Coordinates of C-alpha atoms in Angstrom, one line a residue:
X182 CA 149.3 138.5 205.4
X183 CA 149.6 140.2 208.8
X184 CA 147.5 143.3 209.5
X185 CA 149.2 146.7 209.3
X186 CA 149.1 147.2 213.1
X187 CA 150.8 143.7 213.5
X188 CA 153.4 144.6 210.8
X189 CA 154.2 147.8 212.7
X190 CA 154.7 145.9 215.9
X191 CA 156.9 143.4 214.3
X192 CA 159.1 146.1 212.7
X193 CA 159.3 148.3 215.7
X194 CA 162.2 146.4 217.3
X195 CA 164.2 146.5 214.1
X196 CA 163.8 150.2 213.1
X197 CA 167.3 151.5 212.4
X198 CA 166.8 154.2 209.9
X199 CA 165.4 157.7 210.6
X200 CA 163.5 159.9 208.2
X201 CA 163.0 163.6 208.6
X202 CA 159.9 165.0 206.8
X203 CA 159.7 168.7 206.2
X204 CA 156.0 169.7 206.0
X205 CA 153.1 168.7 208.1
X206 CA 150.4 168.8 205.5
X207 CA 148.6 165.9 203.8
X208 CA 151.7 164.7 201.9
X209 CA 154.1 165.0 204.8
X210 CA 151.8 163.3 207.3
X211 CA 150.8 160.5 205.0
X212 CA 154.5 159.9 204.2
X213 CA 155.3 159.7 207.9
X214 CA 152.6 157.1 208.4
X215 CA 153.7 155.1 205.3
X216 CA 157.3 155.1 206.2
X217 CA 156.6 154.2 209.9
X218 CA 154.5 151.3 208.7
X219 CA 157.4 150.1 206.6
X220 CA 160.0 150.1 209.4
X221 CA 161.2 153.7 209.7
X222 CA 161.5 156.0 212.7
X223 CA 160.0 159.3 211.5
X224 CA 160.0 162.9 212.5
X225 CA 157.8 165.6 210.9
X226 CA 158.6 169.3 211.3
X227 CA 156.1 172.0 210.2
X228 CA 156.7 175.7 210.2
X229 CA 153.1 176.6 211.1
X230 CA 152.5 177.0 214.9
X231 CA 149.3 175.0 214.6
X232 CA 147.4 172.8 212.0
X233 CA 144.8 175.2 210.8
X234 CA 141.6 174.9 208.7
X235 CA 142.7 177.2 205.8
X236 CA 141.8 175.6 202.5
X237 CA 138.4 174.1 203.3
X238 CA 137.3 171.1 201.2
X239 CA 139.2 168.4 199.5
X240 CA 138.3 165.6 197.2
X241 CA 139.7 162.1 198.0
X242 CA 139.4 160.1 194.8
X243 CA 139.6 156.3 194.8
X244 CA 143.3 156.2 193.8
X245 CA 144.0 158.1 197.1
X246 CA 141.5 156.4 199.4
X247 CA 142.9 153.0 198.6
X248 CA 146.3 154.1 200.0
X249 CA 144.6 155.4 203.1
X250 CA 142.8 152.1 203.4
X251 CA 146.1 150.3 203.2
X252 CA 147.3 152.4 206.1
X253 CA 144.2 151.6 208.2
X254 CA 143.0 155.1 208.0
X255 CA 139.9 154.7 205.8
X256 CA 137.4 154.1 208.6
X257 CA 138.2 157.2 210.7
X258 CA 138.3 159.2 207.5
X259 CA 134.9 158.1 206.3
X260 CA 133.5 159.1 209.7
X261 CA 134.2 162.8 208.8
X262 CA 133.6 162.6 205.1
X263 CA 130.7 162.8 202.6
X264 CA 130.3 160.3 199.7
X265 CA 129.0 162.2 196.7
X266 CA 126.1 160.7 194.9
X267 CA 127.1 161.7 191.4
X268 CA 129.9 163.3 189.4
X269 CA 128.6 166.2 187.3
X270 CA 129.3 169.0 185.0
X271 CA 126.8 171.8 184.5
X272 CA 126.7 175.2 182.7
X273 CA 127.6 177.8 185.3
X274 CA 125.3 180.4 183.9
X275 CA 122.0 178.5 183.3
X276 CA 122.7 175.3 185.3
X277 CA 122.0 173.1 182.2
X278 CA 123.5 169.6 182.7
X279 CA 126.5 168.7 180.6
X280 CA 126.9 165.2 182.1
X281 CA 125.9 163.5 185.4
X282 CA 127.0 159.9 186.3
X283 CA 126.6 157.9 189.4
X284 CA 129.3 158.0 192.1
X285 CA 128.7 156.6 195.6
X286 CA 128.7 152.8 195.5
X287 CA 129.2 152.9 191.7
X288 CA 132.6 154.6 192.2
X289 CA 133.7 151.9 194.7
X290 CA 132.7 149.1 192.4
X291 CA 134.3 150.6 189.3
X292 CA 137.5 151.9 190.8
X293 CA 137.9 149.6 193.8
X294 CA 137.8 152.2 196.6
X295 CA 135.4 155.0 197.8
X296 CA 135.2 158.5 196.4
X297 CA 135.0 161.0 199.4
X298 CA 134.7 164.7 200.1
X299 CA 136.1 166.0 203.4
X300 CA 137.3 169.2 205.1
X301 CA 141.1 169.5 204.7
X302 CA 141.4 170.1 208.4
X303 CA 139.5 166.8 209.1
X304 CA 141.8 164.8 206.9
X305 CA 144.9 166.4 208.5
X306 CA 143.4 165.7 211.9
X307 CA 142.9 162.0 211.1
X308 CA 146.5 161.7 209.8
X309 CA 148.0 163.6 212.8
X310 CA 146.1 161.6 215.3
X311 CA 147.1 158.3 213.7
X312 CA 150.8 159.4 213.7
X313 CA 150.6 160.4 217.3
X314 CA 149.1 157.1 218.3
X315 CA 151.6 155.1 216.3
X316 CA 154.7 157.1 217.2
X317 CA 154.0 159.7 219.9
X318 CA 155.8 163.0 219.6
X319 CA 156.7 162.6 215.9
X320 CA 155.2 165.9 214.8
X321 CA 156.9 169.2 215.8
X322 CA 155.2 172.5 215.0
X323 CA 156.7 176.0 214.7
X324 CA 160.0 175.0 213.1
X325 CA 161.2 176.7 209.9
X326 CA 164.0 175.4 207.6
X327 CA 166.3 178.2 206.7
X328 CA 169.3 176.5 205.1
X329 CA 170.3 173.3 203.3
X330 CA 173.7 172.1 204.4
X331 CA 175.3 169.8 201.8
X332 CA 178.4 167.7 202.4
X333 CA 180.1 165.1 200.2
X334 CA 177.7 162.4 201.1
X335 CA 174.7 163.8 202.8
X336 CA 172.3 166.7 203.1
X337 CA 171.4 168.2 206.5
X338 CA 169.2 171.1 207.4
X339 CA 169.5 174.2 209.6
X340 CA 166.4 175.6 211.3
X341 CA 165.4 179.1 212.4
X342 CA 166.4 178.0 215.9
X343 CA 169.9 177.3 214.7
X344 CA 169.5 173.6 215.1
X345 CA 171.2 171.2 212.6
X346 CA 168.8 168.5 211.6
X347 CA 170.4 165.2 210.4
X348 CA 168.6 162.0 209.2
X349 CA 169.3 158.9 207.0
X350 CA 166.6 160.3 204.7
X351 CA 165.2 163.9 204.3
X352 CA 161.9 164.4 202.5
X353 CA 160.9 167.8 201.4
X354 CA 157.1 167.9 201.5
X355 CA 157.0 171.6 202.0
X356 CA 154.8 172.7 199.2
X357 CA 155.0 174.6 195.9
X358 CA 157.4 177.2 197.5
X359 CA 159.7 174.5 198.8
X360 CA 162.8 176.0 200.5
X361 CA 164.7 172.8 200.1
X362 CA 163.9 172.4 196.4
X363 CA 164.9 176.0 195.6
X364 CA 168.3 175.6 197.5
X365 CA 169.1 172.1 196.2
X366 CA 168.0 172.4 192.6
X367 CA 168.0 176.2 192.1
X368 CA 165.3 176.1 189.4
X369 CA 163.6 179.3 190.3
X370 CA 160.2 180.2 191.6
X371 CA 156.8 178.6 190.9
X372 CA 154.9 180.0 188.0
X373 CA 151.7 182.0 188.4
X374 CA 149.2 180.3 186.1
X375 CA 146.9 183.3 185.5
X376 CA 144.2 181.7 187.7
X377 CA 142.9 182.8 191.1
X378 CA 140.7 180.6 193.2
X379 CA 138.0 181.8 195.6
X380 CA 137.3 179.4 198.5
X381 CA 134.6 179.5 201.1
X382 CA 132.1 177.3 203.0
X383 CA 128.5 177.9 204.0
X384 CA 126.2 176.0 206.3
X385 CA 123.8 174.0 204.1
X386 CA 120.8 175.0 206.2
X387 CA 121.6 178.7 205.5
X388 CA 121.2 178.1 201.8
X389 CA 117.9 176.4 202.1
X390 CA 116.4 175.6 198.6
X391 CA 119.5 177.2 197.0
X392 CA 121.9 174.5 198.4
X393 CA 123.6 172.6 195.6
X394 CA 123.1 168.8 195.6
X395 CA 125.5 166.4 197.5
X396 CA 127.4 165.7 194.3
X397 CA 130.8 166.5 192.9
X398 CA 129.7 169.3 190.6
X399 CA 131.7 171.4 188.3
X400 CA 130.0 174.6 187.0
X401 CA 131.8 175.7 183.7
X402 CA 131.7 178.9 181.8
X403 CA 133.8 181.4 179.8
X404 CA 137.0 182.2 181.5
X405 CA 136.1 180.7 184.9
X406 CA 134.5 177.8 186.6
X407 CA 133.3 176.7 190.1
X408 CA 133.1 173.5 192.0
X409 CA 130.6 172.7 194.8
X410 CA 130.3 169.7 197.1
X411 CA 129.3 168.9 200.7
X412 CA 131.4 168.5 203.8
X413 CA 131.1 167.3 207.4
X414 CA 128.2 165.0 207.1
X415 CA 126.5 167.3 204.5
X416 CA 126.3 170.2 207.0
X417 CA 128.6 172.5 205.0
X418 CA 128.7 173.4 201.3
X419 CA 132.2 173.9 199.9
X420 CA 132.7 176.4 197.1
X421 CA 135.8 176.9 194.9
X422 CA 135.5 179.4 192.1
X423 CA 138.4 179.8 189.7
X424 CA 138.8 183.0 187.6
X425 CA 141.4 183.8 184.9
X426 CA 143.2 187.0 185.7
X427 CA 146.5 188.8 185.1
X428 CA 145.9 191.2 187.9
X429 CA 147.3 189.3 190.9
X430 CA 150.0 191.6 192.4
X431 CA 149.9 190.5 196.0
X432 CA 153.2 189.0 197.1
X433 CA 151.3 186.5 199.2
X434 CA 149.9 183.5 197.5
X435 CA 146.6 183.8 199.4
X436 CA 144.7 186.7 200.8
X437 CA 141.3 187.6 202.1
X438 CA 139.0 189.1 199.4
X439 CA 135.7 190.9 199.7
X440 CA 132.1 189.9 199.0
X441 CA 131.9 192.6 196.3
X442 CA 135.0 191.2 194.5
X443 CA 133.7 187.6 194.6
X444 CA 130.2 188.6 193.4
X445 CA 131.8 190.7 190.6
X446 CA 133.9 187.7 189.4
X447 CA 130.7 185.5 189.2
X448 CA 128.3 188.2 188.1
X449 CA 125.5 186.8 185.9
X450 CA 126.2 183.2 187.0
X451 CA 123.6 180.8 188.4
X452 CA 121.6 181.9 191.5
X453 CA 122.9 178.9 193.5
X454 CA 126.4 180.2 193.2
X455 CA 125.3 183.8 194.0
X456 CA 123.7 182.6 197.2
X457 CA 126.7 180.7 198.3
X458 CA 128.9 183.7 197.8
X459 CA 126.5 186.1 199.5
X460 CA 126.1 183.8 202.6
X461 CA 129.8 183.0 203.2
X462 CA 131.4 184.5 206.3
X463 CA 134.8 184.9 204.6
X464 CA 136.1 184.9 201.0
X465 CA 139.6 183.8 200.5
X466 CA 141.5 184.2 197.3
X467 CA 144.4 181.9 196.3
X468 CA 146.7 182.5 193.4
X469 CA 147.3 179.2 191.6
X470 CA 150.9 178.3 190.9
X471 CA 152.4 175.3 189.2
X472 CA 155.8 174.2 188.0
X473 CA 157.2 172.4 184.9
X474 CA 157.7 168.7 185.5
X475 CA 161.2 167.7 186.8
X476 CA 163.2 164.8 185.5
X477 CA 164.9 164.4 188.9
X478 CA 163.6 164.6 192.5
X479 CA 166.4 163.3 194.6
X480 CA 170.0 164.2 195.6
X481 CA 172.1 162.1 198.0
X482 CA 169.8 161.3 201.0
X483 CA 167.1 163.9 200.1
X484 CA 164.0 163.6 197.9
X485 CA 161.0 165.7 197.1
X486 CA 157.3 164.8 197.5
X487 CA 153.9 166.3 196.7
X488 CA 153.6 169.9 195.6
X489 CA 157.3 170.5 196.1
X490 CA 158.0 168.5 193.0
X491 CA 154.8 168.4 191.0
X492 CA 152.6 171.4 191.9
X493 CA 149.6 171.4 189.6
X494 CA 146.3 173.2 188.9
X495 CA 143.4 171.8 190.9
X496 CA 141.4 171.1 187.7
X497 CA 141.4 167.3 188.1
X498 CA 141.3 167.6 191.9
X499 CA 144.5 165.5 192.2
X500 CA 147.1 167.6 194.1
X501 CA 146.6 165.9 197.5
X502 CA 145.9 162.5 195.8
X503 CA 149.3 162.6 194.0
X504 CA 151.0 163.4 197.3
X505 CA 149.2 160.4 199.0
X506 CA 150.3 158.1 196.1
X507 CA 153.8 159.5 196.4
X508 CA 153.9 158.6 200.1
X509 CA 153.0 154.9 199.5
X510 CA 155.4 154.4 196.6
X511 CA 158.3 156.0 198.4
X512 CA 157.8 153.9 201.5
X513 CA 157.5 150.7 199.4
X514 CA 160.4 151.5 197.1
X515 CA 162.7 152.0 200.1
X516 CA 161.4 148.9 201.8
X517 CA 162.1 146.8 198.7
X518 CA 165.6 148.2 198.1
X519 CA 168.2 148.1 200.9
X520 CA 170.3 150.7 199.1
X521 CA 168.8 154.2 199.7
X522 CA 170.0 155.5 196.3
X523 CA 168.4 152.6 194.4
X524 CA 165.2 153.0 196.4
X525 CA 165.0 156.7 195.6
X526 CA 165.6 156.1 191.9
X527 CA 162.9 153.5 191.9
X528 CA 160.5 156.0 193.5
X529 CA 161.3 158.6 190.8
X530 CA 161.0 156.2 188.0
X531 CA 157.5 155.2 189.1
X532 CA 156.2 158.6 190.1
X533 CA 157.6 161.1 187.6
X534 CA 155.7 159.7 184.6
X535 CA 152.5 159.5 186.6
X536 CA 152.6 162.9 188.1
X537 CA 153.7 164.6 184.9
X538 CA 150.7 163.1 183.1
X539 CA 148.3 164.4 185.8
X540 CA 150.0 167.8 185.6
X541 CA 149.3 167.9 181.9
X542 CA 145.7 166.8 182.3
X543 CA 145.1 169.5 184.9
X544 CA 146.5 172.2 182.6
X545 CA 144.5 170.9 179.6
X546 CA 141.3 171.2 181.6
X547 CA 141.7 175.0 181.7
X548 CA 140.5 175.1 178.1
X549 CA 137.7 172.6 178.7
X550 CA 136.3 174.3 181.8
X551 CA 136.8 177.9 180.6
X552 CA 135.8 177.5 176.9
X553 CA 135.1 181.0 175.5
X554 CA 134.2 180.5 171.8
X555 CA 131.0 178.9 170.6
X556 CA 133.0 176.2 168.8
X557 CA 135.0 175.4 171.9
X558 CA 131.8 175.3 174.0
X559 CA 130.1 173.0 171.5
X560 CA 133.2 170.6 171.5
X561 CA 133.8 170.6 175.3
X562 CA 130.3 170.8 176.6
X563 CA 127.6 169.8 174.0
X564 CA 129.4 166.8 172.5
X565 CA 130.2 165.2 175.9
X566 CA 126.7 165.9 177.0
X567 CA 125.1 164.0 174.1
X568 CA 127.7 161.1 174.6
X569 CA 126.9 160.9 178.3
X570 CA 123.2 160.5 177.6
X571 CA 123.7 157.8 175.0
X572 CA 126.4 155.9 176.9
X573 CA 127.1 157.0 180.5
X574 CA 130.0 154.6 180.8
X575 CA 132.0 156.8 178.4
X576 CA 132.1 159.5 181.1
X577 CA 133.3 157.0 183.7
X578 CA 135.9 155.8 181.3
X579 CA 137.4 159.3 181.2
X580 CA 138.3 158.9 184.9
X581 CA 139.7 155.4 184.7
X582 CA 143.3 156.4 184.2
X583 CA 143.2 158.6 187.2
X584 CA 140.9 157.0 189.7
X585 CA 141.6 153.4 188.7
X586 CA 145.4 153.7 189.2
X587 CA 146.4 151.4 192.1
X588 CA 149.8 152.2 193.6
X589 CA 149.2 149.7 196.4
X590 CA 148.9 146.8 194.0
X591 CA 151.6 148.3 191.7
X592 CA 154.1 148.3 194.5
X593 CA 153.0 144.9 195.7
X594 CA 154.0 143.5 192.3
X595 CA 157.0 145.8 191.7

């Protein structure tokens, strides 16, 4: 089988179809690379004037890293990533361990690809650099889509610069507040889930003895939870703290909060978390939105991808991973089907059940992470803790359906 770079070279002379991808985030850039590797000429337009660092850390689970490996991106990604030593759940108040199982090499052996933590900006940088190397000038920043133009056979787009954008295929990877989705399907606005996430990073050396370990650690407690892990070679600690609230009134979906607010939300919690919050330079609050699963993502020459079609709570850390999976399946579906409509239907048939299942798992974890009653806490925390001590493989098995899912092999055999 020829290498990816050789396949790209062989296809370059026969590229006749053009794809326009709206959204220069993880999903959009991965889609551009996957389509380009499968014979398409691609363009990505992004409304932001620059690719920024907002959002901090991201978990790249094995189901996503195997796609990046297939795109020859794993080596540069690992250069800017941290491999967590363990996957853990602890009590957020007293730090007592619920379960702790090996990750690292054990994750690669069990699920066939590495489990990584990286800064979101570093992943976007790896993707953007690869796209520029493989198709220079494919990414254009500072362009906003204002209107969808629908004709009898095709969909086109109008930008804020009054340009009309046409392509054989248009992919809306423009997030939970997708302009294209709202205009094409008219199914309303995303739904506030009643959860707000605090996000911040702190230099590991600043925390000293209070730095959390280099693990994927969830701190659970009544009505809230936190996640900590390392970034950038272990030099940064990433913190995400999710709090249930009905008090979000800001029209923006993210805003800068205050130290006092963050400390109040995690008052009485473990000193490790208190020190992270106290030493962060900035405290950002993100309202968490999701949507009901769709039974259709495509119309004519347009389809949805990533958060635009399956926005979910981050409680299984799979939002970006699902977009990365989408990218590979879309590219392979179109490669295997000469007819665009058939290819898009194949993409939907493969992805809608998978992403809907992950959306449901993420929502269900609200009760598990935020258990309030003593009975719930016993069931969600004590029972798994005992089971993990008696048979650690039971904990690994919980993740098999997510981390062990292999879209690369699935599409090879599809």
